[in-house]
Amino acid sequence: MKSFKIIPAFISMLLLPAFMLQVKAQAPASYKNGMVVCAYPDAAKVGLEILKKGGNAVDAAVAVQFSLAVTFPEAGNIGGGGFMVYRSSNGLSNTLDFREKAPSKAYENMYLDKNGNVIPDKSLATHQASGVPGSVAGMYEAHSKYGKLKWSDLVQPAIDLARKGFKISKRAAAEFNWAAKDIRKLNPGKHYLLKDGNWQEGDLLVQEDLAKTLELIRDRGRDGFYKGTVAAEVVAEMQKGDGLISLEDMQNYRAVWRKPLIGNYKGYKVIAMPPPSSGGVALLQLLQSVEKYPLHRWGFNSDSTVQLAVEAERRVYADRSKYLGDPDFFKVPVDTLLSPAYNAARMSSFNWDKATPSASIAPGSLPGYESDQTTHYSIVDAEGNAVAITTTLNDSFGSKIFVDGAGFLLNNEMDDFSSKPGVPNMFGLVGGKANSIQPNKRMLSSMTPTILEKDGKLFMVVGTPGGSTIITSVFQTILNVIEFGQDVQQAVNSKRFHHQWLPDEVTIERNGLDADTRNKLKQKGYKIVDRGPSGRVDAILVTPAGYQGGADPRGDDAKEGF
Ligand code: GLY
């Protein structure tokens, strides 16, 4: 794994107040008319203003997406992709897949050398690392179907932020400084996100080229990005580094509406993202795997709770490695993976006395089968329409390559494919045929934007960045609310742990377990590895008092309501 993945987490950790995550916050403020929770305060304010002007949750989401592309360049984007889970106030749900796709010239072994070995960093830090971006098509499609306000009014706030500039936070300054060396190396002659000397908290970031690109999107909609000047600039950028994205790839990109996955957990209806995200399938598998156990009685992060969740996570991630991929290219056995009998059988090998070694867990046997940096936002409006969107460039600042003249960063989402069966990607995830590279195929994701209902009414909107840890962070945040009675801010703040089958270890946020629990787990054979902050969950809970938000203190995340 590249070391640069570890550094931002380390930076974030240094910036955290020491008391963070230990404090039980006051009950979150409640709002009746709408709420936005996202990764950067200026973008949250933009979303709030749209809601106040009578925009609905989708309008606010479009404005937040473009504003995050300006204010949170680590992951907010127009050069990446994502997923939206939507629930209307009358209970209809839908999902939108605006995941990047492999260029039409991509091929299975494109990241292997002549000996068949994966070439380090080729799928991460080169022009060939980028999939065809989906975010602009996704926003345009979502707005065409559900939006109320004028498109141009939703893009304009981002243009203003890019042109007039905004003050960067302490965390942003640290991340820009951390990325500067790679940005300089990968963008010779360009000055994007670079400064003479170090960035400081409160510096103004102005992005004129990005403002011009956003103006084209404002005026021409999706064509402002996928045709004309911007598409030509993307292709010209590709040609500087043997990149594969062509004009046709840009023009042919389409966001796709997909049928939501619907599950149940103890009477709560769970509306989740289907493939090509693994998030929804894996989340529902995890919930099924633990549902019959008395988690509430065992308590938050007790040894039994952690052990059970880890064993479920181990099995579900093993399945992910084999069965999940783009459903337009690979028959994903969703029904079998989500059958209660299957998940009960998977958990039957679990032994309370000792950890199940991952080496003894293969992906489940299904009849007929052979074989950090992202961002999330949650929005609700006055009517009760809800949007959960997770969107990404993959790594922090994506490939770190800017499209010259257009001022935006390209994703390095191609690393989410399995470059070679069994060889881990940036997140340590392994895969095989289901997630092999093919032209125009979407790479498997872990993004897990999710909406929950209780008694037919909206209950919770939740999601997070965090690569492979996304699924387990959303899973644990839901349990924190439903099983452990935490308010939504506490549920977001609470320390998280993670197991992904391989490597066979439980990573846990520092001080996430008391010494006794830790010892008990170690004695049973669990390898426990401490880590810095994991994920940045942004969630909204519907309570009798109104909407309450949980904005993750691990980042600059902010909540705004009215
Ligand atoms: N790029 C991270 C994910 O989609 O899972």
Tab-separated table of N, CA, C and O and ligand atoms in Angstrom, residues 83 99 320 374 392-395 413 416 427 444-447 467-468 470, ligand 1:
chain	number	residue	atom	x	y	z
A	83	PHE	N	-22.497	7.678	-5.947
A	83	PHE	CA	-23.804	7.020	-5.892
A	83	PHE	C	-24.766	7.853	-5.058
A	83	PHE	O	-24.372	8.409	-4.029
A	99	ARG	N	-21.065	6.251	-11.035
A	99	ARG	CA	-19.714	5.722	-10.873
A	99	ARG	C	-18.920	5.930	-12.164
A	99	ARG	O	-19.467	5.819	-13.264
A	320	ARG	N	-17.296	-10.508	-0.811
A	320	ARG	CA	-17.112	-9.332	-1.675
A	320	ARG	C	-16.024	-9.581	-2.708
A	320	ARG	O	-16.120	-9.183	-3.865
A	374	THR	N	-12.757	9.865	0.048
A	374	THR	CA	-14.090	9.946	-0.544
A	374	THR	C	-14.837	10.953	0.300
A	374	THR	O	-14.321	11.432	1.295
A	392	THR	N	-16.510	10.426	-4.901
A	392	THR	CA	-15.076	10.230	-4.672
A	392	THR	C	-14.220	10.461	-5.900
A	392	THR	O	-14.697	10.362	-7.039
A	393	LEU	N	-12.933	10.738	-5.624
A	393	LEU	CA	-11.876	10.680	-6.641
A	393	LEU	C	-11.023	9.436	-6.397
A	393	LEU	O	-10.008	9.242	-7.025
A	394	ASN	N	-11.406	8.630	-5.429
A	394	ASN	CA	-10.707	7.470	-4.898
A	394	ASN	C	-9.683	7.916	-3.861
A	394	ASN	O	-10.001	8.073	-2.700
A	395	ASP	N	-8.446	8.118	-4.255
A	395	ASP	CA	-7.438	8.536	-3.290
A	395	ASP	C	-7.655	10.005	-2.925
A	395	ASP	O	-8.416	10.704	-3.581
A	413	GLU	N	-9.719	6.118	-9.964
A	413	GLU	CA	-10.674	5.063	-9.602
A	413	GLU	C	-10.342	3.718	-10.231
A	413	GLU	O	-10.843	2.686	-9.781
A	416	ASP	N	-9.678	0.724	-8.145
A	416	ASP	CA	-10.739	-0.059	-7.492
A	416	ASP	C	-11.067	-1.341	-8.251
A	416	ASP	O	-11.780	-2.206	-7.748
A	427	PHE	N	-6.551	-0.221	-0.931
A	427	PHE	CA	-7.224	-0.442	0.344
A	427	PHE	C	-6.978	-1.843	0.898
A	427	PHE	O	-7.640	-2.254	1.852
A	444	LEU	N	-15.699	-1.875	-9.006
A	444	LEU	CA	-16.453	-2.134	-7.770
A	444	LEU	C	-16.128	-1.060	-6.729
A	444	LEU	O	-14.982	-0.624	-6.614
A	445	SER	N	-17.138	-0.678	-5.993
A	445	SER	CA	-16.962	0.353	-4.964
A	445	SER	C	-17.371	-0.203	-3.602
A	445	SER	O	-18.063	-1.218	-3.510
A	446	SER	N	-16.933	0.498	-2.559
A	446	SER	CA	-17.415	0.190	-1.205
A	446	SER	C	-18.367	1.266	-0.695
A	446	SER	O	-18.816	1.208	0.451
A	447	MET	N	-18.650	2.256	-1.518
A	447	MET	CA	-19.456	3.384	-1.026
A	447	MET	C	-20.860	2.915	-0.634
A	447	MET	O	-21.465	2.119	-1.337
A	467	GLY	N	-12.749	4.344	2.009
A	467	GLY	CA	-12.301	3.171	1.262
A	467	GLY	C	-12.995	1.913	1.758
A	467	GLY	O	-14.211	1.879	1.931
A	468	SER	N	-12.176	0.906	2.038
A	468	SER	CA	-12.764	-0.381	2.436
A	468	SER	C	-13.486	-0.305	3.780
A	468	SER	O	-14.305	-1.163	4.099
A	470	ILE	N	-15.584	1.914	4.656
A	470	ILE	CA	-16.881	2.594	4.529
A	470	ILE	C	-18.006	1.697	5.039
A	470	ILE	O	-18.867	2.117	5.834
B	1	GLY	N1	-12.890	4.532	-4.256
B	1	GLY	C1	-13.402	3.930	-3.115
B	1	GLY	C2	-14.658	3.190	-3.363
B	1	GLY	O1	-15.391	3.509	-4.271
B	1	GLY	O2	-14.928	2.259	-2.657
